[in-house]
Amino acid sequence: MSWWADAVGYEVYLRSFADSDGDGVGDFPGLTKRLDHLADLGIDAVWVTPFYPSPQRDFGYDVADYCDVDPAFGTLEQFDEFAARAHELGLKVVIDIVPNHSSSEHPWFRSALEGKDSPHRDHYVWRDPAPDGGPPNNWLAIFGGPAWTLDEASGQYYMHLFLPEQPDLNWASPAVHRAFEQVLEFWMARGVDGFRIDVAHSLCEDRSFADNPPKPGIGREPEDFGDLLHVHDIDQPETIEVYRSWRRLVADRDVLLIGEVYVDPAPAMDKYVDDALHLTFFFGLNPLEWDPVTFASTLREATESLPDGWGWIQGSHDEHRAVTRFGGGPEGVERSLALWAALFGLPGMPFLFQGEELGLENGVVAPEHVLDPVGKRIPEDGRDPCRTPMPWEPGAGHGFSSGEPWLISETRTDNETASVQAGDPESPLSRTRALLDARRSTAGRRGGPVDWLDAPEGVVAYRRGEVAHVANLTDGVVTVALPGPWDVAHATGEAVLVGDRLELGARTGAILGVVA
Ligand code: NOJ
């Protein structure tokens, strides 16, 4: 059985996790020191966001060297110390890999800019201008503007799905394939247990480089990425071939390939898994307003569309925090816990994002302190609020850093810190830990296909083997009939079992085991 078959992951946004040297940026020694928090929480794997040398235009998702550590985050030796300590604590190490684009500061791109004869020219996607001298086609960048920037020296445009400082790599070039195989080998030799693949659906382009059709009914010239149907720029069959070859590369090494894949509709996802990636994240809940009925039905449809499961998340370094999206306050925390109870038994691998175990809501970043390139363009979409520093303990800087944090935000309260919450059995931290404990204690008995149970609307209820997960996402008390004798292993709120009827309080999830 693969290590991720019944594992829970935890995303560490390294810049904001723990700073050891007072420069205001989280780093590997800081993370290593705080690994006990993750081991105590009861997770199984740590996914670390990009830590490579980078000009940080997109906070690490612009990589200038795929086989080193940015000095702001530490050294390769400190990476090794982190991985060794994680392994000692029984935690797997998953690292972020960014194959769609590099930084414009990467030596490959700097060489490519030297001209059409550069040995690295073909590492990137170059096209001649359109007859009018403008961009070669109508493709748009996710971070705004055209997906093409003119290199005046050569008179050609290069493609970038994100910032101009993030040129897209050319996956039609065999040299790029070879280079990334070496990158994967480099990190596997250092002991990593998995790769989270950034924008995994977008490596290859349709070689026709034809215009994308406008989305029907937008009623204006396409201006934003969302205004186009992405027929030619992303989600090409050749991309899946890349992952098939990576899958062969990691075969027999028990190394996870989990992709950040955005394709619409979700069933189109199945081609990315099976003999290609092991898992892809499920993002279907993220754009939804909290709504128990839609959440419950969306989870069921997602599970039915990919029965081997998903990487389940409530949030990430790219989303507003889950508790905020779920309405905030104690109710937001209860909804998040109930949702975890629903997600924790489904096939696949749940990933908590740092601070979700503390029930954190969005951090507050004043307009003059906004740093995220997305937030600078469209304030309401900004990603800074979920990226503010982890609050560890009362006192200056809340234990994150002795210096000024890289991202300035309003101070959190002491009750939001990990150390205060550890001493309070009713805190989000204690409640998340208790739920994870119950998940682990029932692990050996949970398995096989998901057997959905009859339940009122807004309630997720299923059985897998000898374990049932029932989550009442609604704001009222519900009763669910559960044929057979059960024990409640754990509930996030009020749960009363009378005969074969389970009464669950508002916003409460429960894990139950068949009575032996
Ligand atoms: C997805 C990452 O999660 C996000 O933070 C980043 O900006 C883009 N990919 C571009 O790499």
Short mmCIF file of C-alpha atoms and ligand atoms in Angstrom, two decimals:
data_model
loop_
_atom_site.label_atom_id
_atom_site.label_comp_id
_atom_site.label_asym_id
_atom_site.label_seq_id
_atom_site.Cartn_x
_atom_site.Cartn_y
_atom_site.Cartn_z
CA MET A 1 0.00 0.00 0.00
CA SER A 2 1.35 3.46 -0.91
CA TRP A 3 2.13 5.73 2.02
CA TRP A 4 -0.57 8.23 0.94
CA ALA A 5 -3.36 5.65 0.79
CA ASP A 6 -4.66 6.66 4.22
CA ALA A 7 -2.67 9.78 4.98
CA VAL A 8 -3.44 13.39 5.88
CA GLY A 9 -1.22 16.15 4.53
CA TYR A 10 -0.49 19.66 5.73
CA GLU A 11 0.52 22.56 3.53
CA VAL A 12 3.33 24.72 4.85
CA TYR A 13 3.56 28.14 3.24
CA LEU A 14 7.21 28.42 4.17
CA ARG A 15 7.58 32.22 4.12
CA SER A 16 4.92 32.52 6.81
CA PHE A 17 5.45 29.45 8.96
CA ALA A 18 8.39 30.09 11.29
CA ASP A 19 11.39 32.40 10.96
CA SER A 20 14.56 31.34 12.77
CA ASP A 21 16.89 34.25 12.00
CA GLY A 22 14.79 37.39 12.47
CA ASP A 23 14.73 38.46 8.81
CA GLY A 24 10.94 38.23 8.80
CA VAL A 25 10.80 35.34 6.33
CA GLY A 26 9.97 31.80 7.42
CA ASP A 27 12.77 29.32 6.74
CA PHE A 28 13.81 25.68 6.99
CA PRO A 29 15.40 25.87 10.47
CA GLY A 30 12.19 27.52 11.69
CA LEU A 31 10.07 24.81 10.11
CA THR A 32 12.28 22.06 11.52
CA LYS A 33 11.89 23.52 15.00
CA ARG A 34 8.11 23.55 14.65
CA LEU A 35 7.73 20.04 13.21
CA ASP A 36 6.69 18.72 16.62
CA HIS A 37 3.51 20.80 16.27
CA LEU A 38 2.67 18.85 13.10
CA ALA A 39 3.57 15.47 14.57
CA ASP A 40 1.41 16.23 17.66
CA LEU A 41 -1.44 17.34 15.43
CA GLY A 42 -1.45 13.90 13.85
CA ILE A 43 -0.80 14.62 10.20
CA ASP A 44 1.29 12.30 8.05
CA ALA A 45 2.92 14.48 5.40
CA VAL A 46 4.17 18.03 4.99
CA TRP A 47 3.88 19.79 1.62
CA VAL A 48 6.31 22.71 1.46
CA THR A 49 5.65 25.53 -1.02
CA PRO A 50 8.54 26.54 -3.36
CA PHE A 51 11.78 27.31 -1.54
CA TYR A 52 14.09 27.55 -4.56
CA PRO A 53 16.26 30.54 -5.43
CA SER A 54 13.84 33.07 -6.84
CA PRO A 55 13.39 36.80 -7.35
CA GLN A 56 10.08 36.22 -5.49
CA ARG A 57 7.93 38.08 -8.02
CA ASP A 58 5.30 35.43 -7.33
CA PHE A 59 6.70 34.49 -3.94
CA GLY A 60 8.67 31.48 -5.05
CA TYR A 61 6.50 30.31 -7.93
CA ASP A 62 9.12 31.94 -10.15
CA VAL A 63 12.06 29.58 -9.86
CA ALA A 64 15.59 30.62 -10.84
CA ASP A 65 17.24 27.28 -9.91
CA TYR A 66 15.28 24.06 -9.45
CA CYS A 67 18.03 22.31 -7.46
CA ASP A 68 18.89 24.68 -4.65
CA VAL A 69 17.42 26.60 -1.71
CA ASP A 70 16.92 30.37 -1.69
CA PRO A 71 19.19 31.91 0.99
CA ALA A 72 16.09 33.53 2.54
CA PHE A 73 14.81 30.01 3.31
CA GLY A 74 18.16 28.44 4.27
CA THR A 75 20.58 26.07 2.61
CA LEU A 76 20.44 22.64 1.03
CA GLU A 77 21.92 21.24 4.24
CA GLN A 78 19.11 22.85 6.21
CA PHE A 79 16.63 21.31 3.78
CA ASP A 80 18.27 17.93 4.50
CA GLU A 81 18.02 18.56 8.26
CA PHE A 82 14.35 19.37 7.86
CA ALA A 83 13.69 16.22 5.80
CA ALA A 84 15.64 14.06 8.25
CA ARG A 85 13.74 15.44 11.27
CA ALA A 86 10.42 15.05 9.46
CA HIS A 87 11.23 11.42 8.69
CA GLU A 88 12.32 10.84 12.28
CA LEU A 89 8.88 12.05 13.38
CA GLY A 90 7.19 9.77 10.84
CA LEU A 91 6.23 12.63 8.51
CA LYS A 92 6.58 12.33 4.73
CA VAL A 93 8.01 15.25 2.76
CA VAL A 94 6.20 16.57 -0.32
CA ILE A 95 7.78 19.44 -2.24
CA ASP A 96 6.28 21.83 -4.76
CA ILE A 97 7.61 21.58 -8.29
CA VAL A 98 6.94 24.33 -10.84
CA PRO A 99 7.34 22.90 -14.36
CA ASN A 100 5.01 25.20 -16.32
CA HIS A 101 7.26 28.22 -16.09
CA SER A 102 10.55 29.37 -14.62
CA SER A 103 11.65 32.78 -13.46
CA SER A 104 12.87 35.19 -16.12
CA GLU A 105 16.03 35.18 -13.99
CA HIS A 106 16.60 31.46 -14.57
CA PRO A 107 19.92 30.94 -16.46
CA TRP A 108 17.93 29.12 -19.17
CA PHE A 109 15.83 32.19 -19.88
CA ARG A 110 18.77 34.58 -19.63
CA SER A 111 20.54 32.41 -22.18
CA ALA A 112 17.39 32.21 -24.33
CA LEU A 113 17.30 36.03 -24.45
CA GLU A 114 20.73 36.03 -26.09
CA GLY A 115 19.08 35.23 -29.39
CA LYS A 116 17.54 32.68 -31.66
CA ASP A 117 20.73 30.62 -31.73
CA SER A 118 20.96 30.28 -27.95
CA PRO A 119 21.16 26.62 -26.85
CA HIS A 120 18.28 27.41 -24.45
CA ARG A 121 16.07 29.36 -26.87
CA ASP A 122 13.85 26.33 -27.37
CA HIS A 123 13.39 25.86 -23.60
CA TYR A 124 10.73 28.58 -23.90
CA VAL A 125 7.73 29.25 -26.14
CA TRP A 126 8.62 31.83 -28.82
CA ARG A 127 6.46 33.00 -31.70
CA ASP A 128 6.72 35.65 -34.37
CA PRO A 129 4.37 38.63 -34.05
CA ALA A 130 0.98 38.69 -35.74
CA PRO A 131 0.99 40.50 -39.14
CA ASP A 132 0.07 43.76 -37.35
CA GLY A 133 3.11 43.38 -35.09
CA GLY A 134 0.98 42.51 -32.03
CA PRO A 135 0.95 39.30 -30.00
CA PRO A 136 0.84 36.06 -32.03
CA ASN A 137 -2.67 35.17 -30.85
CA ASN A 138 -5.40 36.20 -28.39
CA TRP A 139 -4.22 34.15 -25.40
CA LEU A 140 -4.44 35.95 -22.06
CA ALA A 141 -2.39 35.58 -18.89
CA ILE A 142 -4.01 34.39 -15.66
CA PHE A 143 -2.41 37.34 -13.86
CA GLY A 144 -3.77 39.84 -16.42
CA GLY A 145 -2.85 41.17 -19.84
CA PRO A 146 -1.77 39.21 -22.91
CA ALA A 147 0.00 35.88 -22.44
CA TRP A 148 2.80 37.23 -24.66
CA THR A 149 5.60 39.71 -24.12
CA LEU A 150 7.76 41.09 -26.92
CA ASP A 151 11.50 40.55 -26.75
CA GLU A 152 12.56 43.59 -28.71
CA ALA A 153 16.07 42.31 -29.37
CA SER A 154 14.88 39.30 -31.35
CA GLY A 155 11.53 40.67 -32.47
CA GLN A 156 9.74 37.56 -31.15
CA TYR A 157 7.19 37.17 -28.40
CA TYR A 158 7.54 34.70 -25.51
CA MET A 159 4.58 33.13 -23.79
CA HIS A 160 3.71 33.40 -20.11
CA LEU A 161 0.52 32.12 -18.50
CA PHE A 162 1.31 34.19 -15.39
CA LEU A 163 3.58 37.25 -14.99
CA PRO A 164 5.98 38.31 -17.78
CA GLU A 165 8.67 37.38 -15.23
CA GLN A 166 7.34 33.78 -15.34
CA PRO A 167 8.08 32.65 -18.93
CA ASP A 168 6.42 29.35 -19.88
CA LEU A 169 8.76 26.46 -20.48
CA ASN A 170 8.41 24.73 -23.82
CA TRP A 171 7.32 21.14 -23.16
CA ALA A 172 7.56 20.40 -26.88
CA SER A 173 11.32 20.42 -26.32
CA PRO A 174 12.89 17.08 -25.33
CA ALA A 175 15.60 19.03 -23.48
CA VAL A 176 12.96 20.37 -21.05
CA HIS A 177 11.74 16.81 -20.41
CA ARG A 178 15.28 15.68 -19.64
CA ALA A 179 15.96 18.67 -17.42
CA PHE A 180 12.89 18.00 -15.27
CA GLU A 181 13.62 14.30 -14.98
CA GLN A 182 16.95 15.35 -13.52
CA VAL A 183 15.22 17.74 -11.13
CA LEU A 184 12.91 14.97 -9.89
CA GLU A 185 15.89 12.61 -9.51
CA PHE A 186 17.82 15.28 -7.61
CA TRP A 187 15.10 15.68 -4.98
CA MET A 188 14.24 11.99 -4.76
CA ALA A 189 17.92 11.31 -4.04
CA ARG A 190 17.54 13.78 -1.13
CA GLY A 191 14.69 11.70 0.20
CA VAL A 192 11.53 13.51 -0.81
CA ASP A 193 8.37 11.40 -0.73
CA GLY A 194 6.24 13.34 -3.16
CA PHE A 195 5.80 16.25 -5.54
CA ARG A 196 2.95 18.74 -5.68
CA ILE A 197 2.90 19.86 -9.29
CA ASP A 198 2.05 23.50 -9.87
CA VAL A 199 -0.54 24.34 -12.58
CA ALA A 200 -0.17 20.76 -13.74
CA HIS A 201 -2.72 21.07 -16.55
CA SER A 202 -0.89 23.74 -18.46
CA LEU A 203 2.53 22.42 -19.52
CA CYS A 204 1.85 21.91 -23.23
CA GLU A 205 0.22 24.14 -25.82
CA ASP A 206 -1.64 23.21 -28.97
CA ARG A 207 1.04 23.54 -31.65
CA SER A 208 -1.40 25.36 -33.95
CA PHE A 209 -1.24 28.32 -31.55
CA ALA A 210 -4.72 29.19 -32.78
CA ASP A 211 -6.86 31.85 -31.06
CA ASN A 212 -8.98 30.65 -28.17
CA PRO A 213 -12.72 31.16 -28.76
CA PRO A 214 -14.37 33.76 -26.54
CA LYS A 215 -16.65 32.40 -23.83
CA PRO A 216 -20.21 32.60 -25.22
CA GLY A 217 -22.25 35.50 -23.94
CA ILE A 218 -19.52 37.68 -22.43
CA GLY A 219 -20.76 40.54 -24.63
CA ARG A 220 -17.40 42.33 -24.94
CA GLU A 221 -13.91 41.78 -26.22
CA PRO A 222 -12.18 39.15 -24.05
CA GLU A 223 -10.07 40.96 -21.47
CA ASP A 224 -9.42 38.40 -18.77
CA PHE A 225 -8.30 34.79 -18.77
CA GLY A 226 -11.83 33.83 -17.71
CA ASP A 227 -13.31 35.44 -20.83
CA LEU A 228 -11.87 32.75 -23.12
CA LEU A 229 -12.56 29.07 -23.66
CA HIS A 230 -9.19 27.46 -23.06
CA VAL A 231 -9.12 25.14 -26.02
CA HIS A 232 -5.55 25.71 -27.21
CA ASP A 233 -3.44 27.03 -24.33
CA ILE A 234 -3.98 24.50 -21.51
CA ASP A 235 -5.20 20.92 -20.90
CA GLN A 236 -3.52 19.35 -23.95
CA PRO A 237 -3.13 15.56 -24.33
CA GLU A 238 0.69 15.86 -24.49
CA THR A 239 0.66 17.12 -20.90
CA ILE A 240 -0.75 13.81 -19.69
CA GLU A 241 2.09 12.07 -21.52
CA VAL A 242 4.57 14.03 -19.40
CA TYR A 243 2.98 12.64 -16.24
CA ARG A 244 2.87 9.13 -17.64
CA SER A 245 6.62 9.34 -18.07
CA TRP A 246 7.07 10.81 -14.57
CA ARG A 247 4.92 8.02 -13.22
CA ARG A 248 7.32 5.49 -14.76
CA LEU A 249 10.19 7.43 -13.23
CA VAL A 250 8.80 7.26 -9.69
CA ALA A 251 7.43 3.71 -10.04
CA ASP A 252 8.65 1.43 -7.24
CA ARG A 253 9.89 4.42 -5.21
CA ASP A 254 6.67 5.12 -3.30
CA VAL A 255 6.79 8.76 -4.36
CA LEU A 256 3.52 10.69 -4.69
CA LEU A 257 2.65 12.83 -7.71
CA ILE A 258 -0.20 15.17 -6.82
CA GLY A 259 -1.24 17.80 -9.31
CA GLU A 260 -2.79 21.22 -9.05
CA VAL A 261 -5.12 20.64 -11.98
CA TYR A 262 -7.89 23.05 -12.90
CA VAL A 263 -10.07 21.68 -15.65
CA ASP A 264 -13.73 22.17 -16.16
CA PRO A 265 -15.93 20.14 -15.83
CA ALA A 266 -14.44 18.02 -13.07
CA PRO A 267 -15.03 14.67 -14.83
CA ALA A 268 -12.43 15.76 -17.42
CA MET A 269 -9.98 15.24 -14.58
CA ASP A 270 -9.88 11.48 -14.77
CA LYS A 271 -7.41 11.51 -17.64
CA TYR A 272 -4.83 13.13 -15.34
CA VAL A 273 -4.88 10.25 -12.88
CA ASP A 274 -4.78 6.49 -13.12
CA ASP A 275 -1.57 5.89 -15.13
CA ALA A 276 -0.42 9.53 -14.92
CA LEU A 277 -0.63 11.47 -11.62
CA HIS A 278 -1.63 9.63 -8.45
CA LEU A 279 -3.93 12.39 -7.22
CA THR A 280 -5.26 15.81 -8.14
CA PHE A 281 -6.67 18.39 -5.76
CA PHE A 282 -10.40 19.01 -5.59
CA PHE A 283 -11.05 22.75 -5.93
CA GLY A 284 -14.80 22.44 -6.49
CA LEU A 285 -15.77 23.81 -3.06
CA ASN A 286 -13.49 26.82 -3.12
CA PRO A 287 -15.53 29.19 -5.28
CA LEU A 288 -18.82 28.29 -3.54
CA GLU A 289 -20.56 30.36 -0.92
CA TRP A 290 -21.15 28.25 2.18
CA ASP A 291 -24.29 26.28 1.47
CA PRO A 292 -24.83 22.91 3.19
CA VAL A 293 -26.95 21.42 0.42
CA THR A 294 -24.57 22.39 -2.40
CA PHE A 295 -21.51 21.37 -0.38
CA ALA A 296 -22.94 17.93 0.41
CA SER A 297 -24.05 17.27 -3.18
CA THR A 298 -20.77 18.61 -4.63
CA LEU A 299 -18.76 16.23 -2.45
CA ARG A 300 -20.85 13.30 -3.49
CA GLU A 301 -20.60 14.15 -7.20
CA ALA A 302 -16.84 14.66 -6.91
CA THR A 303 -16.38 11.31 -5.21
CA GLU A 304 -18.52 9.58 -7.80
CA SER A 305 -16.59 11.21 -10.65
CA LEU A 306 -13.21 10.02 -9.32
CA PRO A 307 -13.80 6.98 -7.11
CA ASP A 308 -10.10 6.66 -6.25
CA GLY A 309 -10.36 10.02 -4.58
CA TRP A 310 -8.95 13.49 -4.56
CA GLY A 311 -6.55 15.68 -2.68
CA TRP A 312 -9.25 17.25 -0.47
CA ILE A 313 -8.72 20.79 0.70
CA GLN A 314 -10.64 23.57 2.40
CA GLY A 315 -8.11 26.27 1.55
CA SER A 316 -4.56 26.97 0.50
CA HIS A 317 -2.09 29.82 0.01
CA ASP A 318 -4.23 30.86 -2.97
CA GLU A 319 -7.70 31.09 -1.35
CA HIS A 320 -9.33 33.16 1.29
CA ARG A 321 -9.28 31.21 4.54
CA ALA A 322 -11.92 28.51 4.88
CA VAL A 323 -13.36 29.73 8.21
CA THR A 324 -13.84 33.20 6.70
CA ARG A 325 -15.49 31.78 3.58
CA PHE A 326 -17.72 29.66 5.80
CA GLY A 327 -19.11 32.69 7.61
CA GLY A 328 -16.43 33.30 10.25
CA GLY A 329 -16.70 33.21 14.05
CA PRO A 330 -17.43 30.08 16.09
CA GLU A 331 -19.94 28.92 13.44
CA GLY A 332 -17.27 29.15 10.74
CA VAL A 333 -14.96 26.97 12.86
CA GLU A 334 -17.75 24.45 13.51
CA ARG A 335 -18.54 24.27 9.79
CA SER A 336 -14.91 23.71 8.95
CA LEU A 337 -14.61 20.91 11.55
CA ALA A 338 -17.83 19.25 10.35
CA LEU A 339 -16.55 19.45 6.78
CA TRP A 340 -13.26 17.82 7.82
CA ALA A 341 -15.27 15.01 9.42
CA ALA A 342 -16.94 14.54 6.02
CA LEU A 343 -13.68 14.71 4.07
CA PHE A 344 -11.55 12.60 6.42
CA GLY A 345 -13.14 9.30 5.38
CA LEU A 346 -13.36 9.79 1.62
CA PRO A 347 -10.89 8.07 -0.71
CA GLY A 348 -7.92 10.31 -1.41
CA MET A 349 -5.80 12.52 0.81
CA PRO A 350 -7.01 15.52 2.80
CA PHE A 351 -4.58 18.45 3.15
CA LEU A 352 -4.91 21.06 5.86
CA PHE A 353 -3.45 24.48 5.11
CA GLN A 354 -1.32 25.97 7.88
CA GLY A 355 -3.43 27.72 10.49
CA GLU A 356 -6.63 25.88 9.62
CA GLU A 357 -6.06 23.78 12.72
CA LEU A 358 -6.18 27.05 14.70
CA GLY A 359 -9.45 28.06 13.08
CA LEU A 360 -7.75 31.14 11.64
CA GLU A 361 -9.79 33.58 9.64
CA ASN A 362 -8.24 35.81 6.98
CA GLY A 363 -5.40 37.96 8.21
CA VAL A 364 -5.95 41.69 7.77
CA VAL A 365 -3.46 43.36 5.43
CA ALA A 366 -3.88 47.11 4.92
CA PRO A 367 -3.98 48.25 1.26
CA GLU A 368 -0.56 49.91 1.56
CA HIS A 369 0.99 46.60 2.67
CA VAL A 370 -0.43 44.41 -0.11
CA LEU A 371 2.35 42.44 -1.82
CA ASP A 372 0.60 39.75 -3.84
CA PRO A 373 0.67 40.53 -7.59
CA VAL A 374 -2.93 39.33 -7.84
CA GLY A 375 -4.05 41.50 -4.91
CA LYS A 376 -2.34 44.56 -6.40
CA ARG A 377 -4.44 44.13 -9.54
CA ILE A 378 -7.74 42.96 -8.06
CA PRO A 379 -7.85 43.67 -4.31
CA GLU A 380 -10.77 41.32 -3.54
CA ASP A 381 -8.92 38.38 -5.14
CA GLY A 382 -5.71 39.11 -3.24
CA ARG A 383 -3.95 36.18 -1.61
CA ASP A 384 -2.17 38.04 1.17
CA PRO A 385 -4.98 37.49 3.74
CA CYS A 386 -4.32 33.74 3.85
CA ARG A 387 -0.55 34.19 3.83
CA THR A 388 -0.07 36.21 7.02
CA PRO A 389 2.34 34.71 9.61
CA MET A 390 1.46 31.71 11.79
CA PRO A 391 0.71 32.80 15.36
CA TRP A 392 2.65 30.44 17.60
CA GLU A 393 2.60 31.93 21.08
CA PRO A 394 1.79 35.14 22.95
CA GLY A 395 4.49 37.80 22.90
CA ALA A 396 6.23 39.96 20.33
CA GLY A 397 5.69 38.68 16.79
CA HIS A 398 3.63 35.80 18.20
CA GLY A 399 6.67 33.54 17.94
CA PHE A 400 6.80 33.79 14.14
CA SER A 401 9.77 36.12 13.93
CA SER A 402 11.82 38.40 16.13
CA GLY A 403 11.98 40.83 13.19
CA GLU A 404 9.42 42.59 11.06
CA PRO A 405 7.41 39.99 9.10
CA TRP A 406 7.76 40.09 5.32
CA LEU A 407 3.99 40.68 5.14
CA ILE A 408 2.63 43.28 7.55
CA SER A 409 -0.77 42.48 8.98
CA GLU A 410 -2.90 43.30 11.99
CA THR A 411 -1.82 41.42 15.09
CA ARG A 412 -3.78 38.30 15.89
CA THR A 413 -5.13 37.64 19.37
CA ASP A 414 -3.33 35.38 21.85
CA ASN A 415 -6.28 32.98 21.66
CA GLU A 416 -5.40 32.36 18.03
CA THR A 417 -1.92 31.10 18.92
CA ALA A 418 -0.96 27.43 18.89
CA SER A 419 0.41 27.44 22.44
CA VAL A 420 -2.73 28.98 24.01
CA GLN A 421 -4.98 26.66 22.03
CA ALA A 422 -2.93 23.61 23.04
CA GLY A 423 -3.98 24.23 26.67
CA ASP A 424 -7.69 24.55 25.91
CA PRO A 425 -9.64 21.35 25.14
CA GLU A 426 -12.35 23.39 23.38
CA SER A 427 -9.98 25.25 21.06
CA PRO A 428 -9.97 24.65 17.30
CA LEU A 429 -6.51 23.09 17.67
CA SER A 430 -7.65 20.55 20.30
CA ARG A 431 -10.80 19.77 18.36
CA THR A 432 -8.91 19.28 15.08
CA ARG A 433 -6.42 17.03 16.84
CA ALA A 434 -9.21 14.96 18.41
CA LEU A 435 -10.82 14.51 15.00
CA LEU A 436 -7.51 13.45 13.48
CA ASP A 437 -7.00 11.02 16.39
CA ALA A 438 -10.39 9.46 15.69
CA ARG A 439 -9.57 9.21 12.02
CA ARG A 440 -6.34 7.40 12.83
CA SER A 441 -7.90 5.10 15.40
CA THR A 442 -10.47 3.93 12.84
CA ALA A 443 -8.03 3.77 9.91
CA GLY A 444 -7.62 0.01 9.72
CA ARG A 445 -11.38 -0.50 9.62
CA ARG A 446 -12.16 2.06 6.92
CA GLY A 447 -11.81 0.99 3.30
CA GLY A 448 -13.39 -0.03 0.05
CA PRO A 449 -15.91 1.93 -1.99
CA VAL A 450 -18.01 4.71 -0.55
CA ASP A 451 -21.49 3.50 0.35
CA TRP A 452 -23.70 6.63 0.58
CA LEU A 453 -26.34 6.49 3.31
CA ASP A 454 -29.77 8.07 3.18
CA ALA A 455 -29.62 11.40 4.97
CA PRO A 456 -31.44 14.73 5.05
CA GLU A 457 -30.29 17.42 2.62
CA GLY A 458 -27.12 19.17 3.69
CA VAL A 459 -25.83 16.09 5.50
CA VAL A 460 -22.92 14.03 4.20
CA ALA A 461 -23.31 10.41 5.30
CA TYR A 462 -21.42 7.40 4.07
CA ARG A 463 -20.00 4.12 5.15
CA ARG A 464 -16.69 2.61 4.11
CA GLY A 465 -16.10 -0.86 5.48
CA GLU A 466 -16.68 -0.77 9.20
CA VAL A 467 -16.55 2.99 9.57
CA ALA A 468 -19.18 5.65 8.91
CA HIS A 469 -18.70 9.41 8.55
CA VAL A 470 -21.75 11.57 9.09
CA ALA A 471 -21.48 15.35 8.86
CA ASN A 472 -24.39 17.66 9.46
CA LEU A 473 -23.43 20.83 7.60
CA THR A 474 -26.78 22.50 8.33
CA ASP A 475 -27.67 24.89 11.15
CA GLY A 476 -30.37 22.61 12.58
CA VAL A 477 -30.38 19.31 14.48
CA VAL A 478 -30.77 16.29 12.18
CA THR A 479 -31.46 12.59 12.64
CA VAL A 480 -29.85 9.99 10.41
CA ALA A 481 -30.87 6.33 10.36
CA LEU A 482 -27.78 4.11 10.59
CA PRO A 483 -28.73 0.45 10.28
CA GLY A 484 -26.58 -1.81 12.45
CA PRO A 485 -24.94 -1.30 15.83
CA TRP A 486 -22.46 1.61 15.86
CA ASP A 487 -20.25 3.39 18.35
CA VAL A 488 -19.46 7.08 18.02
CA ALA A 489 -15.65 7.21 17.88
CA HIS A 490 -15.71 11.01 17.91
CA ALA A 491 -18.01 13.91 17.18
CA THR A 492 -17.09 17.56 16.70
CA GLY A 493 -20.25 18.61 18.61
CA GLU A 494 -23.42 17.03 20.04
CA ALA A 495 -24.00 13.46 18.81
CA VAL A 496 -26.47 11.09 20.42
CA LEU A 497 -26.99 7.56 19.20
CA VAL A 498 -30.29 5.96 20.16
CA GLY A 499 -30.63 2.50 18.66
CA ASP A 500 -29.90 2.93 15.01
CA ARG A 501 -30.71 6.64 14.94
CA LEU A 502 -27.96 9.21 15.19
CA GLU A 503 -28.98 12.67 16.30
CA LEU A 504 -26.40 15.28 15.29
CA GLY A 505 -26.32 18.85 16.47
CA ALA A 506 -25.99 21.79 14.09
CA ARG A 507 -22.66 21.97 12.24
CA THR A 508 -21.43 18.70 13.68
CA GLY A 509 -19.53 15.82 12.12
CA ALA A 510 -19.02 12.35 13.57
CA ILE A 511 -16.92 9.29 12.90
CA LEU A 512 -18.52 5.98 13.91
CA GLY A 513 -17.31 2.41 14.01
CA VAL A 514 -19.35 -0.78 13.71
CA VAL A 515 -19.64 -2.45 17.10
CA ALA A 516 -17.53 -5.60 16.83
C1 NOJ B 1 -0.44 28.08 -8.49
C2 NOJ B 1 0.18 28.47 -7.19
O1 NOJ B 1 -0.48 27.81 -6.16
C3 NOJ B 1 0.08 29.98 -7.12
O2 NOJ B 1 0.43 30.46 -5.84
C4 NOJ B 1 0.97 30.56 -8.19
O3 NOJ B 1 0.82 31.97 -8.21
C5 NOJ B 1 0.60 30.01 -9.56
N1 NOJ B 1 0.37 28.60 -9.55
C6 NOJ B 1 1.70 30.28 -10.56
O4 NOJ B 1 2.80 29.44 -10.31
#
